[in-house]
Amino acid sequence: MAIYGIINAIKGIINSINGIVNAIYGILKAINAIYGIVKATNDINNAIYGNFKAIKDIKNAMNGFFKAINVIYSLTNFINGMFNGIYSLKNSINGIVIVIFGLNIFSKNA
């Protein structure tokens, strides 16, 4: 009977060691799960940061686009100004020609 008691005691010790090993394994799995959650949170943060960076890049691109439109608008105004200048110069030359023509007629009549 004593031998059975000793064998049962050894079995109990083995079972308790097994339980401790299982508990340690469970704790390690829980730590691994926490690490996974932290990594997932980090990935989410990186994705959010990436979205904000993409939005900033889009905003910068739009700013560049509007600057380009402004340059085109300024160029259009410059070209319009040049045509207005050429038109004024033409009118001025016409005026000078008319004055010369008038002086010519006036001098012939005088």
Coordinates of N, CA and C in Angstrom, one line a residue:
M1 N 0.8 -1.2 0.0 CA 0.0 0.0 0.0 C 0.9 1.2 0.0
A2 N 1.9 1.2 0.7 CA 2.8 2.3 0.8 C 3.4 2.6 -0.5
I3 N 3.7 1.6 -1.3 CA 4.3 1.8 -2.6 C 3.3 2.5 -3.5
Y4 N 2.0 2.0 -3.5 CA 1.0 2.7 -4.2 C 0.9 4.2 -3.8
G5 N 1.0 4.4 -2.6 CA 0.9 5.8 -2.1 C 2.1 6.6 -2.6
I6 N 3.3 6.0 -2.6 CA 4.5 6.7 -3.2 C 4.3 7.0 -4.7
I7 N 3.8 6.0 -5.4 CA 3.6 6.1 -6.8 C 2.6 7.2 -7.1
N8 N 1.5 7.2 -6.3 CA 0.5 8.2 -6.5 C 1.0 9.6 -6.2
A9 N 1.9 9.7 -5.2 CA 2.5 11.0 -4.8 C 3.4 11.4 -5.9
I10 N 4.1 10.5 -6.5 CA 5.0 10.9 -7.7 C 4.2 11.3 -8.8
K11 N 3.0 10.6 -9.1 CA 2.1 11.0 -10.2 C 1.6 12.4 -9.9
G12 N 1.2 12.7 -8.7 CA 0.7 14.0 -8.3 C 1.7 15.1 -8.5
I13 N 3.0 14.8 -8.1 CA 4.1 15.8 -8.4 C 4.3 16.0 -9.9
I14 N 4.3 14.9 -10.6 CA 4.4 15.0 -12.1 C 3.3 15.9 -12.7
N15 N 2.0 15.6 -12.2 CA 0.9 16.3 -12.7 C 1.0 17.8 -12.3
S16 N 1.5 18.1 -11.1 CA 1.6 19.5 -10.7 C 2.7 20.2 -11.5
I17 N 3.8 19.5 -11.8 CA 4.8 20.1 -12.6 C 4.3 20.3 -14.0
N18 N 3.5 19.4 -14.5 CA 2.8 19.5 -15.8 C 1.9 20.7 -15.8
G19 N 1.2 20.9 -14.7 CA 0.3 22.0 -14.6 C 1.0 23.3 -14.6
I20 N 2.2 23.4 -13.9 CA 3.0 24.6 -13.9 C 3.5 24.9 -15.3
V21 N 4.0 23.8 -16.0 CA 4.5 24.0 -17.3 C 3.4 24.6 -18.2
N22 N 2.2 24.0 -18.1 CA 1.1 24.5 -18.9 C 0.7 25.9 -18.6
A23 N 0.8 26.3 -17.3 CA 0.5 27.7 -16.9 C 1.5 28.6 -17.4
I24 N 2.8 28.2 -17.4 CA 3.9 29.1 -18.0 C 3.7 29.2 -19.5
Y25 N 3.3 28.1 -20.1 CA 3.0 28.2 -21.6 C 1.9 29.1 -21.9
G26 N 0.8 29.0 -21.0 CA -0.3 29.9 -21.2 C 0.1 31.4 -21.0
I27 N 0.9 31.6 -20.0 CA 1.4 33.0 -19.8 C 2.2 33.5 -21.0
L28 N 3.1 32.6 -21.5 CA 3.8 33.0 -22.7 C 2.9 33.3 -23.9
K29 N 1.9 32.5 -24.1 CA 0.9 32.7 -25.1 C 0.2 34.1 -24.9
A30 N -0.1 34.4 -23.7 CA -0.8 35.7 -23.4 C 0.1 36.8 -23.7
I31 N 1.4 36.7 -23.3 CA 2.4 37.7 -23.6 C 2.5 37.9 -25.1
N32 N 2.6 36.8 -25.9 CA 2.6 36.8 -27.3 C 1.4 37.5 -27.9
A33 N 0.2 37.3 -27.3 CA -1.0 37.9 -27.8 C -0.9 39.4 -27.6
I34 N -0.4 39.8 -26.4 CA -0.2 41.2 -26.1 C 0.7 41.9 -27.1
Y35 N 1.8 41.2 -27.4 CA 2.8 41.7 -28.4 C 2.1 41.8 -29.7
G36 N 1.2 40.9 -30.1 CA 0.5 40.9 -31.4 C -0.4 42.2 -31.4
I37 N -1.1 42.4 -30.2 CA -2.0 43.6 -30.1 C -1.2 44.9 -30.3
V38 N 0.0 44.9 -29.6 CA 0.8 46.1 -29.7 C 1.3 46.3 -31.1
K39 N 1.7 45.2 -31.8 CA 2.1 45.3 -33.2 C 1.0 45.8 -34.1
A40 N -0.2 45.2 -33.9 CA -1.4 45.6 -34.7 C -1.7 47.1 -34.4
T41 N -1.6 47.6 -33.2 CA -1.8 49.0 -32.9 C -0.8 49.9 -33.6
N42 N 0.5 49.4 -33.6 CA 1.5 50.1 -34.3 C 1.3 50.2 -35.8
D43 N 0.8 49.1 -36.3 CA 0.5 49.0 -37.8 C -0.7 50.0 -38.1
I44 N -1.7 50.0 -37.2 CA -2.8 51.0 -37.4 C -2.3 52.4 -37.3
N45 N -1.4 52.7 -36.3 CA -0.9 54.1 -36.2 C -0.1 54.4 -37.5
N46 N 0.7 53.5 -38.0 CA 1.5 53.7 -39.2 C 0.5 54.0 -40.4
A47 N -0.6 53.2 -40.5 CA -1.5 53.4 -41.6 C -2.2 54.8 -41.5
I48 N -2.6 55.2 -40.2 CA -3.2 56.5 -40.0 C -2.2 57.6 -40.4
Y49 N -0.9 57.4 -40.0 CA 0.1 58.4 -40.3 C 0.3 58.5 -41.9
G50 N 0.3 57.3 -42.5 CA 0.3 57.2 -44.0 C -0.8 58.0 -44.6
N51 N -2.0 57.8 -44.1 CA -3.2 58.5 -44.6 C -3.0 60.0 -44.5
F52 N -2.5 60.5 -43.3 CA -2.3 61.9 -43.1 C -1.3 62.4 -44.1
K53 N -0.2 61.6 -44.3 CA 0.9 62.0 -45.2 C 0.3 62.1 -46.6
A54 N -0.5 61.1 -47.0 CA -1.1 61.1 -48.3 C -2.0 62.3 -48.5
I55 N -2.8 62.7 -47.5 CA -3.7 63.9 -47.6 C -2.8 65.1 -47.7
K56 N -1.7 65.2 -47.0 CA -0.8 66.3 -47.1 C -0.2 66.4 -48.5
D57 N 0.2 65.2 -49.1 CA 0.8 65.2 -50.4 C -0.3 65.7 -51.4
I58 N -1.5 65.2 -51.3 CA -2.6 65.7 -52.2 C -2.8 67.2 -52.1
K59 N -2.8 67.7 -50.8 CA -2.9 69.2 -50.6 C -1.8 69.9 -51.3
N60 N -0.6 69.4 -51.1 CA 0.6 70.0 -51.8 C 0.4 70.0 -53.3
A61 N 0.0 68.9 -53.8 CA -0.2 68.8 -55.3 C -1.3 69.8 -55.8
M62 N -2.4 69.9 -55.0 CA -3.4 70.9 -55.3 C -2.9 72.3 -55.3
N63 N -2.1 72.6 -54.3 CA -1.4 73.9 -54.2 C -0.6 74.2 -55.4
G64 N 0.2 73.2 -55.8 CA 1.0 73.3 -57.0 C 0.2 73.5 -58.3
F65 N -1.0 72.8 -58.3 CA -1.9 72.9 -59.5 C -2.5 74.3 -59.5
F66 N -2.9 74.9 -58.4 CA -3.4 76.2 -58.3 C -2.3 77.3 -58.7
K67 N -1.1 77.0 -58.2 CA 0.0 77.9 -58.6 C 0.2 77.9 -60.1
A68 N 0.1 76.7 -60.7 CA 0.3 76.6 -62.2 C -0.8 77.4 -62.9
I69 N -2.1 77.3 -62.4 CA -3.2 78.0 -62.9 C -2.9 79.5 -62.8
N70 N -2.4 79.9 -61.6 CA -2.1 81.3 -61.4 C -1.0 81.8 -62.4
V71 N 0.0 81.0 -62.7 CA 1.0 81.3 -63.7 C 0.4 81.5 -65.0
I72 N -0.5 80.5 -65.4 CA -1.1 80.6 -66.7 C -2.0 81.9 -66.8
Y73 N -2.7 82.2 -65.7 CA -3.5 83.4 -65.7 C -2.7 84.6 -65.8
S74 N -1.5 84.7 -65.1 CA -0.6 85.8 -65.2 C 0.0 85.9 -66.6
L75 N 0.3 84.8 -67.2 CA 0.8 84.7 -68.6 C -0.2 85.3 -69.6
T76 N -1.5 84.9 -69.4 CA -2.6 85.4 -70.2 C -2.7 86.9 -70.1
N77 N -2.7 87.4 -68.8 CA -2.7 88.8 -68.6 C -1.6 89.5 -69.3
F78 N -0.4 88.9 -69.2 CA 0.8 89.5 -69.8 C 0.6 89.6 -71.3
I79 N 0.1 88.5 -71.9 CA -0.1 88.4 -73.4 C -1.2 89.5 -73.8
N80 N -2.3 89.6 -73.0 CA -3.3 90.6 -73.2 C -2.7 92.0 -73.2
G81 N -1.9 92.2 -72.1 CA -1.2 93.5 -72.0 C -0.3 93.8 -73.2
M82 N 0.4 92.8 -73.7 CA 1.2 93.0 -74.9 C 0.4 93.4 -76.1
F83 N -0.7 92.6 -76.3 CA -1.6 93.0 -77.4 C -2.2 94.4 -77.3
N84 N -2.6 94.7 -76.0 CA -3.1 96.1 -75.8 C -2.0 97.1 -76.1
G85 N -0.8 96.8 -75.7 CA 0.4 97.7 -76.0 C 0.6 97.8 -77.5
I86 N 0.6 96.7 -78.2 CA 0.7 96.7 -79.7 C -0.4 97.5 -80.3
Y87 N -1.7 97.3 -79.8 CA -2.8 98.0 -80.4 C -2.7 99.5 -80.1
S88 N -2.2 99.9 -78.9 CA -2.0 101.3 -78.6 C -0.9 101.9 -79.5
L89 N 0.2 101.1 -79.7 CA 1.3 101.6 -80.6 C 0.7 101.8 -82.0
K90 N -0.1 100.9 -82.5 CA -0.7 101.0 -83.8 C -1.5 102.3 -83.9
N91 N -2.4 102.5 -82.9 CA -3.2 103.7 -82.9 C -2.4 104.9 -82.8
S92 N -1.3 104.9 -82.1 CA -0.4 106.0 -81.9 C 0.3 106.3 -83.3
I93 N 0.7 105.3 -84.0 CA 1.3 105.4 -85.3 C 0.3 106.0 -86.3
N94 N -0.9 105.4 -86.2 CA -2.0 105.9 -87.1 C -2.2 107.4 -86.8
G95 N -2.2 107.8 -85.5 CA -2.4 109.2 -85.2 C -1.3 110.0 -85.8
I96 N -0.1 109.6 -85.7 CA 1.1 110.3 -86.2 C 1.0 110.4 -87.7
V97 N 0.6 109.3 -88.4 CA 0.4 109.3 -89.9 C -0.7 110.4 -90.2
I98 N -1.8 110.4 -89.5 CA -2.9 111.3 -89.8 C -2.4 112.7 -89.6
V99 N -1.6 113.0 -88.5 CA -1.1 114.3 -88.3 C -0.2 114.7 -89.4
I100 N 0.7 113.8 -89.8 CA 1.7 114.1 -90.9 C 0.9 114.4 -92.2
F101 N -0.1 113.5 -92.5 CA -1.0 113.7 -93.7 C -1.7 115.0 -93.6
G102 N -2.2 115.4 -92.4 CA -2.9 116.7 -92.3 C -1.9 117.8 -92.5
L103 N -0.7 117.7 -91.9 CA 0.3 118.8 -92.1 C 0.7 118.9 -93.6
N104 N 0.8 117.8 -94.2 CA 1.1 117.8 -95.7 C 0.0 118.5 -96.5
I105 N -1.2 118.2 -96.2 CA -2.4 118.9 -96.9 C -2.3 120.4 -96.5
F106 N -2.1 120.7 -95.2 CA -2.1 122.1 -94.8 C -1.0 122.8 -95.5
S107 N 0.1 122.2 -95.6 CA 1.3 122.9 -96.2 C 1.0 123.1 -97.7
K108 N 0.3 122.2 -98.4 CA 0.0 122.4 -99.8 C -1.0 123.5 -100.0
N109 N -1.9 123.6 -99.1 CA -3.0 124.6 -99.2 C -2.5 126.0 -98.8
A110 N -1.4 126.0 -98.0 CA -1.0 127.3 -97.5 C -0.3 128.1 -98.6

